[in-house]
Amino acid sequence: MKRHLTLLATVGLLAAAGFWGLRQMPASAHGETRQAAAPLPQTARADSPTTSQPSHPVALALANTSLAGTTVPADLVMDGEEQLVVNSGTRAILEYFLSLSGELPDEQIRHLIRQWAEENASPRAASDLLALLGRYNDYRQRFASGDFAASTASDITDKLNQRRQLREELFGADAAALFADEDRYDNFSLQRHAILTGDMSDAEKERAMQTLHASLPAHLADQYRQQQALQRLQDTEQSIEETGGSSADRFAYHQQAFGDEAALRLQSLARERQQWQQRYQDYATQRDQILTSGLAGNDQQQQLEQLRARLFAETEQRRVAALDRLEEPTGE
């Protein structure tokens, strides 16, 4: 039993370490509608409350993107001089707009951030936010290198420390506030690993785990439960597929685990994903024919744009173009 718990602890800790890193990367453009990040605890502005609903011009600009109909997940906080006060919500705001990477040019995303911040906070706070954006993009780029991801349980503590050092190097005193939730979750993961791999009895481990879970703030506890539920869902679906199960078997599992309504939603989502993949594959076949046709570059580009316009809605066309760029040879 203890050997089983040790294995679970190692797998769980590695999954938790990757969880926060994945949240920092742009969402996939494979045709699945991205949702706004779950709202983090908000602190009211120092002068007057604001709504997290994007102001009208920004909402219009987002109307033809995958963020259409969503809201910015937090408010900016300012001090008495209208300077930006950095917190976890600040990071959620940056991630919200940066999820448009691949759909919109970087400069347009930067313009949207400035416009939203000026209209919902102040010009000074907007300038502070853009300065932070530059450092945050640097952090994302360096983090994406993979140098800070743990590959085994033995080096996870070192990797977490390296990650924190990088944050302090780039953000200074703002690092603790900007990554407060992530630090709490990392500490939770390390404590969980220590409990499950320790020398306590199973009963003692269970009591220690209950105490540890109770120490998590409510929003992080919800996030942990969602992560665990998602992991179980993915593992079970993969097992069903590997053992030759059908879509009916998958639906029966969803129905038993989550109820009729959720099972129907998951079935609908799987159907939409399959339809998208088929549409994209049909497009890719025609795209490759254009690219190997021998036409001049400008003519090829014109035909590709016409093909996308014929097969996809306007918001989908940006995602398809982003996927095409990802598939271009790197020249290595």
XYZ file of C-alpha atoms in Angstrom:
332
model
C 0.000 0.000 0.000
C 2.813 2.388 0.901
C 4.566 1.655 -2.399
C 1.329 2.493 -4.220
C 0.986 5.795 -2.335
C 4.612 6.682 -3.099
C 4.021 6.157 -6.815
C 0.884 8.283 -6.685
C 2.760 11.025 -4.858
C 5.506 11.171 -7.473
C 3.075 11.256 -10.388
C 0.865 13.820 -8.651
C 3.739 16.132 -7.831
C 5.087 16.107 -11.374
C 1.602 16.796 -12.708
C 1.174 19.710 -10.312
C 4.519 21.175 -11.308
C 3.505 21.117 -14.957
C 0.013 22.450 -14.231
C 1.110 26.009 -13.471
C 3.587 26.041 -16.354
C 0.851 25.049 -18.786
C -1.340 27.877 -17.588
C 1.298 30.346 -18.720
C 1.315 29.243 -22.346
C -1.168 30.409 -25.003
C -4.154 28.133 -25.425
C -4.133 25.764 -28.368
C -5.640 27.048 -31.568
C -7.107 23.707 -32.594
C -10.582 25.073 -32.982
C -11.737 24.724 -29.400
C -13.268 27.863 -27.945
C -11.133 29.178 -25.111
C -12.820 30.464 -22.004
C -11.673 33.356 -19.889
C -9.521 32.329 -16.962
C -11.427 31.576 -13.783
C -11.710 34.830 -11.803
C -9.180 35.234 -9.036
C -10.105 37.079 -5.823
C -10.545 40.728 -6.755
C -9.591 43.785 -4.766
C -11.592 46.916 -5.428
C -9.826 49.912 -6.915
C -8.485 52.377 -4.420
C -10.673 55.226 -5.702
C -13.898 53.621 -6.932
C -15.184 50.185 -7.918
C -15.068 49.095 -11.530
C -16.691 46.315 -13.453
C -14.671 43.499 -14.975
C -16.768 43.738 -18.134
C -14.579 45.102 -20.954
C -15.526 48.610 -22.012
C -17.437 48.907 -25.271
C -14.533 49.579 -27.697
C -12.493 46.673 -26.319
C -15.534 44.378 -26.398
C -16.023 45.286 -30.045
C -12.380 44.557 -30.791
C -12.719 41.133 -29.143
C -15.988 40.309 -30.888
C -14.243 38.461 -33.730
C -11.827 36.559 -31.502
C -12.071 33.480 -29.297
C -12.608 35.823 -26.322
C -15.909 37.111 -27.723
C -18.554 37.283 -25.013
C -16.076 36.808 -22.151
C -15.014 39.307 -19.511
C -11.631 40.360 -18.199
C -11.176 38.145 -15.105
C -10.028 40.793 -12.609
C -9.796 44.533 -11.940
C -6.648 46.609 -11.794
C -5.768 47.888 -8.329
C -4.251 51.366 -7.890
C -2.774 53.316 -5.022
C -3.645 56.906 -4.149
C -1.413 58.216 -6.946
C -3.066 55.951 -9.533
C -0.018 53.739 -9.812
C -0.591 50.049 -10.459
C -0.581 47.776 -7.411
C 0.506 44.335 -8.608
C -1.319 41.221 -7.395
C -2.415 37.821 -8.707
C -5.300 39.479 -10.535
C -2.805 41.531 -12.546
C -1.324 38.332 -13.900
C -4.790 36.965 -14.703
C -5.464 40.093 -16.775
C -2.233 39.710 -18.732
C -2.926 36.021 -19.367
C -6.439 36.864 -20.542
C -5.205 39.168 -23.295
C -2.122 37.071 -24.098
C -4.384 34.096 -24.826
C -5.003 35.897 -28.134
C -1.420 35.206 -29.230
C -1.593 33.611 -32.662
C -4.979 35.181 -33.375
C -3.896 38.834 -33.210
C -0.522 40.502 -33.791
C 1.465 41.224 -30.632
C 1.203 44.975 -31.172
C -2.575 44.795 -31.431
C -2.751 42.799 -28.189
C -0.565 45.427 -26.531
C -2.876 48.167 -27.813
C -5.936 46.358 -26.416
C -4.287 46.034 -23.009
C -3.461 49.740 -22.947
C -6.945 50.738 -24.105
C -8.668 48.531 -21.544
C -6.405 49.680 -18.692
C -6.815 53.384 -19.493
C -10.600 53.055 -19.619
C -10.920 50.908 -16.486
C -8.143 52.370 -14.340
C -5.887 55.289 -15.369
C -3.260 56.205 -17.991
C -0.558 55.863 -15.342
C -1.723 52.383 -14.337
C -1.900 51.476 -18.028
C 1.736 52.484 -18.516
C 2.728 50.451 -15.464
C 0.830 47.452 -16.818
C 2.558 47.670 -20.207
C 5.971 47.879 -18.519
C 5.040 44.759 -16.570
C 3.865 43.119 -19.805
C 7.365 43.401 -21.285
C 8.922 41.610 -18.317
C 6.117 39.056 -18.226
C 6.617 38.176 -21.891
C 10.314 37.682 -21.153
C 9.379 35.375 -18.278
C 6.997 33.356 -20.454
C 9.630 32.983 -23.173
C 12.319 31.833 -20.778
C 9.936 29.523 -18.930
C 8.826 27.935 -22.216
C 12.404 26.814 -22.852
C 11.768 23.854 -20.567
C 14.771 24.632 -18.377
C 12.525 25.093 -15.340
C 10.390 21.965 -15.706
C 11.058 19.016 -13.412
C 11.517 15.693 -15.150
C 11.744 13.551 -12.014
C 10.616 13.822 -8.413
C 14.245 14.159 -7.281
C 14.842 17.518 -8.966
C 11.474 19.166 -8.476
C 12.555 21.217 -5.448
C 15.582 22.566 -7.326
C 13.438 23.436 -10.344
C 10.882 25.270 -8.187
C 13.684 27.253 -6.556
C 15.147 28.119 -9.959
C 11.719 29.268 -11.092
C 11.354 31.539 -8.072
C 14.830 32.970 -8.631
C 13.875 33.789 -12.215
C 10.751 35.594 -11.029
C 12.704 37.618 -8.487
C 15.288 38.490 -11.140
C 12.647 39.793 -13.549
C 10.009 41.236 -11.208
C 11.861 42.133 -8.009
C 9.506 43.018 -5.175
C 6.467 42.413 -7.405
C 7.293 38.711 -7.806
C 5.697 37.614 -4.522
C 2.421 39.374 -5.274
C 2.303 38.439 -8.961
C 2.876 34.724 -8.319
C 1.287 34.431 -4.872
C -1.210 31.776 -5.894
C 1.369 29.770 -7.794
C 3.747 29.827 -4.827
C 0.968 28.613 -2.535
C 0.156 25.798 -4.929
C 3.812 24.812 -5.319
C 4.210 24.675 -1.536
C 1.025 22.620 -1.284
C 2.388 20.169 -3.880
C 5.692 19.792 -2.034
C 3.955 19.215 1.304
C 1.605 16.703 -0.306
C 4.582 14.852 -1.780
C 6.335 14.814 1.611
C 3.251 13.350 3.301
C 2.591 10.626 0.755
C 6.219 9.505 0.569
C 6.887 9.768 4.310
C 7.090 7.038 6.942
C 3.675 7.663 8.513
C 0.978 5.037 8.603
C -1.830 5.204 6.063
C -4.197 6.575 8.705
C -1.702 9.276 9.702
C -1.172 10.194 6.064
C -4.894 10.494 5.534
C -5.266 12.842 8.518
C -2.261 14.905 7.381
C -3.715 15.192 3.871
C -7.063 16.360 5.246
C -5.294 19.042 7.280
C -3.235 20.109 4.263
C -6.282 20.358 1.970
C -8.095 22.423 4.604
C -5.201 24.920 4.584
C -5.711 25.822 0.914
C -7.612 29.034 0.128
C -11.057 28.271 -1.301
C -10.233 29.247 -4.899
C -7.071 27.121 -4.927
C -8.915 24.203 -3.353
C -11.485 24.446 -6.156
C -8.675 24.593 -8.694
C -7.062 21.492 -7.202
C -10.346 19.561 -7.279
C -10.896 20.564 -10.895
C -7.357 19.480 -11.802
C -7.817 16.102 -10.116
C -11.206 15.557 -11.767
C -9.738 16.455 -15.156
C -6.803 14.085 -14.633
C -9.140 11.228 -13.726
C -11.317 12.019 -16.727
C -8.366 12.010 -19.146
C -6.881 8.826 -17.691
C -10.168 6.944 -17.839
C -10.975 8.096 -21.370
C -7.511 7.016 -22.513
C -7.979 3.634 -20.852
C -11.352 3.169 -22.574
C -9.796 4.016 -25.931
C -6.761 1.757 -25.438
C -8.983 -1.215 -24.560
C -11.094 -0.777 -27.696
C -14.034 0.979 -26.037
C -16.587 2.814 -28.140
C -18.155 6.252 -27.856
C -21.073 4.523 -26.100
C -18.658 3.181 -23.463
C -17.240 6.664 -23.006
C -20.741 8.123 -22.620
C -21.654 5.445 -20.056
C -18.595 6.381 -17.997
C -19.419 10.092 -18.188
C -23.003 9.365 -17.220
C -21.995 7.305 -14.202
C -19.298 9.731 -13.036
C -20.927 13.108 -13.731
C -24.634 12.572 -14.387
C -26.845 12.748 -17.470
C -26.554 16.472 -18.201
C -22.756 16.584 -17.957
C -22.452 13.388 -20.009
C -24.499 14.953 -22.787
C -22.337 18.104 -22.735
C -19.151 16.043 -22.908
C -20.597 14.007 -25.766
C -21.466 17.202 -27.629
C -17.985 18.614 -27.029
C -16.347 15.429 -28.327
C -18.550 15.543 -31.422
C -17.653 19.191 -32.080
C -13.959 18.447 -31.625
C -14.155 15.530 -34.040
C -16.020 17.639 -36.599
C -13.408 20.383 -36.306
C -10.541 17.942 -36.759
C -12.196 16.541 -39.872
C -12.795 20.035 -41.288
C -9.222 21.039 -40.606
C -7.888 17.846 -42.194
C -9.981 18.471 -45.316
C -8.619 22.007 -45.441
C -5.022 20.797 -44.914
C -5.321 18.453 -47.895
C -6.440 21.306 -50.158
C -3.853 23.651 -48.645
C -1.027 21.219 -49.449
C -2.256 20.966 -53.029
C -2.016 24.744 -53.348
C 1.445 24.833 -51.767
C 2.767 22.203 -54.198
C 1.010 23.635 -57.256
C 3.991 25.653 -58.453
C 2.072 28.949 -58.262
C 3.901 32.137 -57.402
C 4.002 33.060 -53.727
C 1.427 35.852 -53.958
C -0.958 33.632 -55.915
C -0.566 30.853 -53.373
C -1.333 33.221 -50.515
C -4.417 34.554 -52.283
C -5.744 31.048 -52.900
C -5.084 30.050 -49.291
C -7.019 33.050 -48.010
C -9.900 32.242 -50.333
C -9.871 28.616 -49.172
C -9.995 29.627 -45.502
C -12.803 32.102 -46.195
C -14.805 29.378 -47.926
C -14.371 26.714 -45.249
C -14.182 28.638 -41.970
C -15.862 31.465 -40.094
C -13.859 34.645 -39.557
C -12.700 33.746 -36.025
C -11.738 30.260 -37.185
C -9.678 31.648 -40.056
C -7.249 33.273 -37.617
C -6.795 29.993 -35.782
C -6.226 28.106 -39.017
C -3.631 30.666 -40.100
C -1.903 30.281 -36.723
C -1.855 26.485 -37.123
C -0.382 26.870 -40.609
C 2.433 28.989 -39.178
C 3.160 26.320 -36.570
C 3.477 23.700 -39.301
C 5.889 25.749 -41.410
C 9.404 24.227 -41.553
C 11.837 25.879 -39.140
C 14.824 25.540 -41.466
C 16.783 23.464 -38.961
